[in-house]
Amino acid sequence: MVRLSRAEAQERNRARVLDAAVTEFAERGFRDAKIDTIAQRAELTRGAVYSNFPGKRALYFAVLADLAERAPAPANPQRGTDQRTALGALARAWVTSVAHDPLARDLMPEVVADEVTRRSFAQLWKLDAVLLSLALEALEPVAAPPGAPPARLVRKAEVVLTALHGASQLATAAPGSVEPFDVVTACERLAGLELNDWWPPPPEAAVRPEDAPWAPPAVVDLVRGEEVTPDEDGVVVVLGLNRLAAVEEAVRTGARVTLAMVTGTPDELAPLARLVVAQLCGGLRQAFPDRAWPPVRVVCDGTGALAR
């Protein structure tokens, strides 16, 4: 008989709780789901569930984040070659993702029910817009007129994300009310949207040079879905979930940026952060060629270890 270490046993129990919670949330919905029933399904005690997740909402966010991160990618994704085809491919990936899964129907009600969660989600949405705009700009660089501030596509990205999130909400609230092909067509048409968006020169940032070798902990880059490895050079930006939009100031300088998202309540808000970013970036990897993937790594680092 092989004896598991404490860490291995905890990881195994966590996986069992997540698997049981998927079934419970799918059958009964978030509000009617019971922690006691989830514990029974996992063949664990109620205390074992709470030792891994502080509450039902934290468990719900973790379930959705886990599904978004583990969603299988198509073997031969049809990536776009320009903004129109890439946005169409992104919309196709989105409408078949966890965002349109009935399991996610209680996500937004739980987000808006709490002020702290709502503020964090708003900034995560802004971060997604920056990531999508960087991908769009890489496909078709936007040239500003002589003497004008640098052009950007963040506002266009925000409109695209508004359409995708709105379609998801309708699909989960009223199944059958949204025609997925129409969502794809609408997003393709948004490629031609002109919003006179521009980027003001960023303020001088406080940067602490560091010559010592960098040995990051084992964390996954949510943009590329792979483990972060040390670079010879670059900038690590540590931002709380209420300040994520500020990452654009670092990215626009042209530096190689790693964004470490931190929060004082990692058990609940870290899964939400993973979910929101992974949901978009899983679609980006299917819809945009490698060369257009955003030049920033995003990790969820509840301990601040990346900044040490």
CSV table of C-alpha atoms in Angstrom, one decimal:
chain,number,residue,atom,x,y,z
A,1,MET,CA,0.0,0.0,0.0
A,2,VAL,CA,1.4,3.4,-1.0
A,3,ARG,CA,1.1,6.1,1.6
A,4,LEU,CA,0.4,9.5,0.2
A,5,SER,CA,2.1,12.6,1.6
A,6,ARG,CA,-0.1,15.3,3.2
A,7,ALA,CA,0.2,17.5,0.1
A,8,GLU,CA,-0.7,14.6,-2.2
A,9,ALA,CA,-3.7,13.6,-0.1
A,10,GLN,CA,-4.9,17.2,0.0
A,11,GLU,CA,-4.6,17.5,-3.8
A,12,ARG,CA,-6.4,14.2,-4.3
A,13,ASN,CA,-9.2,15.3,-2.0
A,14,ARG,CA,-9.4,18.7,-3.7
A,15,ALA,CA,-9.8,16.9,-7.1
A,16,ARG,CA,-12.6,14.7,-5.7
A,17,VAL,CA,-14.4,17.7,-4.3
A,18,LEU,CA,-14.2,19.5,-7.7
A,19,ASP,CA,-15.5,16.4,-9.6
A,20,ALA,CA,-18.4,16.0,-7.1
A,21,ALA,CA,-19.2,19.7,-7.3
A,22,VAL,CA,-19.5,19.7,-11.1
A,23,THR,CA,-22.2,17.1,-10.9
A,24,GLU,CA,-24.0,18.8,-8.0
A,25,PHE,CA,-24.0,22.2,-9.6
A,26,ALA,CA,-25.0,20.8,-13.0
A,27,GLU,CA,-28.0,18.9,-11.5
A,28,ARG,CA,-29.2,21.4,-8.9
A,29,GLY,CA,-27.7,24.8,-9.8
A,30,PHE,CA,-25.6,26.9,-7.6
A,31,ARG,CA,-28.4,28.1,-5.2
A,32,ASP,CA,-29.9,24.6,-4.5
A,33,ALA,CA,-26.5,22.8,-4.3
A,34,LYS,CA,-25.6,21.5,-0.9
A,35,ILE,CA,-22.1,21.2,0.6
A,36,ASP,CA,-23.2,18.1,2.5
A,37,THR,CA,-24.3,16.5,-0.7
A,38,ILE,CA,-21.0,17.4,-2.5
A,39,ALA,CA,-19.1,15.8,0.5
A,40,GLN,CA,-21.2,12.7,0.1
A,41,ARG,CA,-20.6,12.5,-3.6
A,42,ALA,CA,-16.9,12.9,-3.0
A,43,GLU,CA,-17.0,10.3,-0.2
A,44,LEU,CA,-15.4,12.9,2.2
A,45,THR,CA,-16.5,14.7,5.3
A,46,ARG,CA,-18.0,18.2,5.3
A,47,GLY,CA,-14.9,19.4,7.0
A,48,ALA,CA,-12.7,18.0,4.2
A,49,VAL,CA,-14.6,20.1,1.7
A,50,TYR,CA,-14.2,23.3,3.8
A,51,SER,CA,-10.5,22.6,4.3
A,52,ASN,CA,-10.1,23.0,0.6
A,53,PHE,CA,-12.7,25.7,-0.1
A,54,PRO,CA,-13.9,28.3,2.4
A,55,GLY,CA,-17.5,28.4,1.0
A,56,LYS,CA,-19.8,27.3,-1.7
A,57,ARG,CA,-19.2,30.4,-3.9
A,58,ALA,CA,-15.4,29.8,-3.8
A,59,LEU,CA,-16.0,26.2,-4.8
A,60,TYR,CA,-18.3,27.3,-7.7
A,61,PHE,CA,-15.7,29.7,-9.0
A,62,ALA,CA,-13.0,27.0,-8.8
A,63,VAL,CA,-15.2,24.5,-10.7
A,64,LEU,CA,-15.7,27.0,-13.5
A,65,ALA,CA,-12.0,28.0,-13.6
A,66,ASP,CA,-10.9,24.4,-13.7
A,67,LEU,CA,-13.3,23.7,-16.6
A,68,ALA,CA,-12.1,26.7,-18.5
A,69,GLU,CA,-8.4,25.9,-18.1
A,70,ARG,CA,-8.9,22.2,-18.9
A,71,ALA,CA,-11.1,22.7,-21.9
A,72,PRO,CA,-9.7,20.7,-24.8
A,73,ALA,CA,-8.5,22.7,-27.8
A,74,PRO,CA,-9.4,21.6,-31.3
A,75,ALA,CA,-6.7,19.5,-33.1
A,76,ASN,CA,-6.6,21.9,-36.1
A,77,PRO,CA,-7.9,25.3,-35.0
A,78,GLN,CA,-9.0,27.6,-37.9
A,79,ARG,CA,-7.1,30.7,-36.8
A,80,GLY,CA,-7.9,34.1,-38.4
A,81,THR,CA,-5.4,35.9,-40.6
A,82,ASP,CA,-6.9,39.4,-40.1
A,83,GLN,CA,-9.1,41.1,-37.5
A,84,ARG,CA,-12.4,40.0,-39.2
A,85,THR,CA,-11.6,36.3,-39.4
A,86,ALA,CA,-9.9,36.2,-36.0
A,87,LEU,CA,-12.9,37.8,-34.3
A,88,GLY,CA,-15.2,35.3,-36.0
A,89,ALA,CA,-13.0,32.5,-34.8
A,90,LEU,CA,-12.9,33.9,-31.3
A,91,ALA,CA,-16.7,34.1,-31.3
A,92,ARG,CA,-17.0,30.5,-32.5
A,93,ALA,CA,-14.7,29.4,-29.7
A,94,TRP,CA,-16.6,31.5,-27.1
A,95,VAL,CA,-20.1,30.1,-27.9
A,96,THR,CA,-18.8,26.6,-27.4
A,97,SER,CA,-16.9,27.3,-24.2
A,98,VAL,CA,-17.9,27.1,-20.5
A,99,ALA,CA,-19.3,30.6,-20.9
A,100,HIS,CA,-22.3,29.1,-22.7
A,101,ASP,CA,-22.5,26.1,-20.5
A,102,PRO,CA,-25.7,26.0,-18.3
A,103,LEU,CA,-23.4,25.3,-15.4
A,104,ALA,CA,-22.3,29.0,-15.6
A,105,ARG,CA,-25.8,30.4,-15.4
A,106,ASP,CA,-25.3,31.6,-11.8
A,107,LEU,CA,-21.9,33.2,-12.4
A,108,MET,CA,-23.0,36.8,-13.0
A,109,PRO,CA,-25.6,36.8,-10.2
A,110,GLU,CA,-22.8,35.7,-7.8
A,111,VAL,CA,-20.4,38.3,-9.2
A,112,VAL,CA,-22.8,41.2,-8.7
A,113,ALA,CA,-24.1,40.1,-5.3
A,114,ASP,CA,-20.9,41.3,-3.6
A,115,GLU,CA,-19.2,44.7,-4.0
A,116,VAL,CA,-15.6,43.3,-3.7
A,117,THR,CA,-16.3,40.6,-6.2
A,118,ARG,CA,-18.0,43.1,-8.6
A,119,ARG,CA,-15.0,45.5,-8.5
A,120,SER,CA,-12.5,42.7,-9.1
A,121,PHE,CA,-14.6,41.4,-12.1
A,122,ALA,CA,-14.7,44.9,-13.6
A,123,GLN,CA,-10.9,45.1,-13.6
A,124,LEU,CA,-10.6,41.5,-14.9
A,125,TRP,CA,-12.9,42.5,-17.8
A,126,LYS,CA,-10.6,45.6,-18.4
A,127,LEU,CA,-7.6,43.3,-18.5
A,128,ASP,CA,-9.3,41.0,-21.0
A,129,ALA,CA,-9.9,44.0,-23.2
A,130,VAL,CA,-6.2,45.0,-23.1
A,131,LEU,CA,-5.2,41.4,-24.0
A,132,LEU,CA,-7.7,41.2,-26.9
A,133,SER,CA,-6.7,44.6,-28.2
A,134,LEU,CA,-3.0,43.6,-28.2
A,135,ALA,CA,-3.9,40.6,-30.3
A,136,LEU,CA,-5.9,42.7,-32.7
A,137,GLU,CA,-3.2,45.2,-33.1
A,138,ALA,CA,-0.6,42.5,-33.7
A,139,LEU,CA,-2.7,41.2,-36.6
A,140,GLU,CA,-3.3,44.6,-38.2
A,141,PRO,CA,-1.1,47.4,-36.7
A,142,VAL,CA,-3.0,50.7,-36.4
A,143,ALA,CA,-1.0,53.7,-37.6
A,144,ALA,CA,-1.9,57.0,-36.0
A,145,PRO,CA,-1.7,60.2,-38.1
A,146,PRO,CA,1.5,62.2,-37.9
A,147,GLY,CA,1.7,64.1,-34.6
A,148,ALA,CA,-1.2,62.2,-33.1
A,149,PRO,CA,-1.0,60.0,-30.0
A,150,PRO,CA,-0.4,56.2,-30.5
A,151,ALA,CA,-3.5,54.4,-31.7
A,152,ARG,CA,-5.0,51.5,-29.8
A,153,LEU,CA,-7.9,49.1,-30.1
A,154,VAL,CA,-8.9,48.7,-26.5
A,155,ARG,CA,-12.3,50.3,-26.9
A,156,LYS,CA,-13.1,48.0,-29.9
A,157,ALA,CA,-12.1,45.0,-27.8
A,158,GLU,CA,-14.4,46.2,-25.0
A,159,VAL,CA,-17.3,46.2,-27.5
A,160,VAL,CA,-16.5,42.7,-28.7
A,161,LEU,CA,-16.3,41.4,-25.1
A,162,THR,CA,-19.6,43.1,-24.4
A,163,ALA,CA,-21.2,41.3,-27.3
A,164,LEU,CA,-19.7,37.9,-26.2
A,165,HIS,CA,-20.6,38.3,-22.5
A,166,GLY,CA,-24.1,39.4,-23.4
A,167,ALA,CA,-24.7,36.5,-25.7
A,168,SER,CA,-23.5,34.1,-22.9
A,169,GLN,CA,-25.9,35.6,-20.4
A,170,LEU,CA,-28.9,35.3,-22.7
A,171,ALA,CA,-27.9,31.7,-23.7
A,172,THR,CA,-27.8,30.6,-20.0
A,173,ALA,CA,-30.9,32.6,-19.0
A,174,ALA,CA,-33.0,31.7,-22.0
A,175,PRO,CA,-31.6,28.7,-23.8
A,176,GLY,CA,-32.3,28.8,-27.5
A,177,SER,CA,-32.8,32.6,-27.6
A,178,VAL,CA,-29.4,33.3,-29.2
A,179,GLU,CA,-28.3,32.0,-32.6
A,180,PRO,CA,-24.6,31.3,-32.3
A,181,PHE,CA,-24.0,32.0,-36.0
A,182,ASP,CA,-25.4,35.5,-35.6
A,183,VAL,CA,-23.0,36.2,-32.7
A,184,VAL,CA,-20.1,35.1,-35.0
A,185,THR,CA,-21.3,37.3,-37.8
A,186,ALA,CA,-21.7,40.3,-35.4
A,187,CYS,CA,-18.2,40.0,-34.0
A,188,GLU,CA,-16.8,39.8,-37.6
A,189,ARG,CA,-18.5,43.0,-38.4
A,190,LEU,CA,-17.1,44.7,-35.3
A,191,ALA,CA,-13.7,44.4,-36.9
A,192,GLY,CA,-14.5,47.5,-39.0
A,193,LEU,CA,-15.7,49.6,-36.0
A,194,GLU,CA,-13.8,52.9,-35.8
A,195,LEU,CA,-13.7,54.5,-32.3
A,196,ASN,CA,-10.9,57.0,-32.6
A,197,ASP,CA,-9.1,55.2,-29.7
A,198,TRP,CA,-5.6,56.4,-28.7
A,199,TRP,CA,-3.0,55.9,-26.0
A,200,PRO,CA,-1.6,58.8,-24.0
A,201,PRO,CA,2.1,58.5,-23.1
A,202,PRO,CA,2.3,56.6,-19.8
A,203,PRO,CA,3.6,58.3,-16.7
A,204,GLU,CA,7.1,57.6,-15.4
A,205,ALA,CA,6.9,54.2,-13.7
A,206,ALA,CA,8.9,53.2,-10.6
A,207,VAL,CA,11.0,50.2,-11.6
A,208,ARG,CA,13.4,48.4,-9.3
A,209,PRO,CA,16.2,46.9,-11.3
A,210,GLU,CA,17.2,43.3,-10.2
A,211,ASP,CA,20.4,41.5,-11.3
A,212,ALA,CA,19.9,38.3,-9.3
A,213,PRO,CA,18.7,35.2,-11.2
A,214,TRP,CA,15.0,34.9,-11.2
A,215,ALA,CA,13.5,31.5,-10.1
A,216,PRO,CA,9.7,31.9,-10.3
A,217,PRO,CA,7.5,29.4,-8.5
A,218,ALA,CA,5.6,26.8,-10.6
A,219,VAL,CA,2.8,28.9,-12.0
A,220,VAL,CA,0.9,28.8,-15.3
A,221,ASP,CA,0.8,31.6,-17.8
A,222,LEU,CA,-2.9,32.0,-18.4
A,223,VAL,CA,-2.3,33.6,-21.8
A,224,ARG,CA,-0.5,30.6,-23.3
A,225,GLY,CA,-1.6,27.9,-20.9
A,226,GLU,CA,1.9,26.7,-20.1
A,227,GLU,CA,4.2,27.0,-17.1
A,228,VAL,CA,6.2,30.2,-16.7
A,229,THR,CA,10.0,29.8,-17.2
A,230,PRO,CA,12.7,32.4,-16.3
A,231,ASP,CA,13.7,35.0,-18.9
A,232,GLU,CA,17.0,36.8,-19.3
A,233,ASP,CA,15.2,40.1,-19.0
A,234,GLY,CA,11.8,41.6,-18.5
A,235,VAL,CA,9.5,43.4,-16.1
A,236,VAL,CA,7.4,41.8,-13.3
A,237,VAL,CA,4.3,43.9,-12.6
A,238,VAL,CA,2.4,43.0,-9.4
A,239,LEU,CA,-1.1,44.3,-9.3
A,240,GLY,CA,-4.1,43.7,-7.0
A,241,LEU,CA,-7.3,42.7,-8.7
A,242,ASN,CA,-8.7,46.3,-8.3
A,243,ARG,CA,-5.8,47.8,-10.4
A,244,LEU,CA,-5.4,45.3,-13.3
A,245,ALA,CA,-6.1,47.9,-16.1
A,246,ALA,CA,-2.8,49.6,-15.1
A,247,VAL,CA,-0.9,46.8,-16.8
A,248,GLU,CA,-1.3,48.6,-20.1
A,249,GLU,CA,1.2,51.2,-18.8
A,250,ALA,CA,3.9,48.5,-18.6
A,251,VAL,CA,2.9,46.7,-21.8
A,252,ARG,CA,2.9,49.8,-24.0
A,253,THR,CA,6.5,50.5,-23.1
A,254,GLY,CA,7.5,47.4,-25.2
A,255,ALA,CA,9.0,45.5,-22.3
A,256,ARG,CA,8.5,41.8,-21.8
A,257,VAL,CA,5.9,41.9,-19.0
A,258,THR,CA,4.8,39.3,-16.5
A,259,LEU,CA,1.7,40.3,-14.7
A,260,ALA,CA,1.2,38.8,-11.3
A,261,MET,CA,-2.4,39.2,-10.1
A,262,VAL,CA,-2.6,39.2,-6.3
A,263,THR,CA,-5.5,39.3,-3.9
A,264,GLY,CA,-6.0,39.3,-0.1
A,265,THR,CA,-8.7,36.6,-0.5
A,266,PRO,CA,-7.1,34.1,-2.9
A,267,ASP,CA,-9.5,31.2,-2.0
A,268,GLU,CA,-12.4,33.0,-3.6
A,269,LEU,CA,-11.1,35.7,-6.0
A,270,ALA,CA,-8.1,33.8,-7.4
A,271,PRO,CA,-10.4,31.2,-9.1
A,272,LEU,CA,-12.6,34.1,-10.5
A,273,ALA,CA,-9.4,35.7,-11.9
A,274,ARG,CA,-8.3,32.4,-13.4
A,275,LEU,CA,-11.7,31.9,-14.9
A,276,VAL,CA,-12.1,35.3,-16.6
A,277,VAL,CA,-8.6,35.3,-18.1
A,278,ALA,CA,-8.5,31.7,-19.1
A,279,GLN,CA,-11.9,31.9,-20.8
A,280,LEU,CA,-10.7,34.7,-23.1
A,281,CYS,CA,-7.2,33.4,-23.6
A,282,GLY,CA,-8.4,29.8,-24.4
A,283,GLY,CA,-10.3,31.4,-27.2
A,284,LEU,CA,-7.4,33.6,-28.3
A,285,ARG,CA,-5.2,30.6,-28.7
A,286,GLN,CA,-7.8,29.0,-31.0
A,287,ALA,CA,-8.6,32.1,-33.0
A,288,PHE,CA,-5.3,34.1,-33.4
A,289,PRO,CA,-2.0,32.9,-34.9
A,290,ASP,CA,0.9,32.5,-32.4
A,291,ARG,CA,2.5,35.8,-33.5
A,292,ALA,CA,-0.5,37.7,-32.4
A,293,TRP,CA,-0.8,36.3,-28.9
A,294,PRO,CA,-0.5,39.2,-26.4
A,295,PRO,CA,3.1,39.9,-25.4
A,296,VAL,CA,2.4,39.6,-21.7
A,297,ARG,CA,2.3,36.6,-19.3
A,298,VAL,CA,-0.5,36.6,-16.8
A,299,VAL,CA,-0.4,34.5,-13.6
A,300,CYS,CA,-2.5,34.4,-10.5
A,301,ASP,CA,-0.1,34.7,-7.6
A,302,GLY,CA,-1.9,34.8,-4.2
A,303,THR,CA,1.4,34.7,-2.3
A,304,GLY,CA,3.4,37.4,-4.0
A,305,ALA,CA,6.2,34.9,-4.6
A,306,LEU,CA,6.8,36.2,-8.2
A,307,ALA,CA,7.7,39.6,-6.9
A,308,ARG,CA,10.4,38.4,-4.4
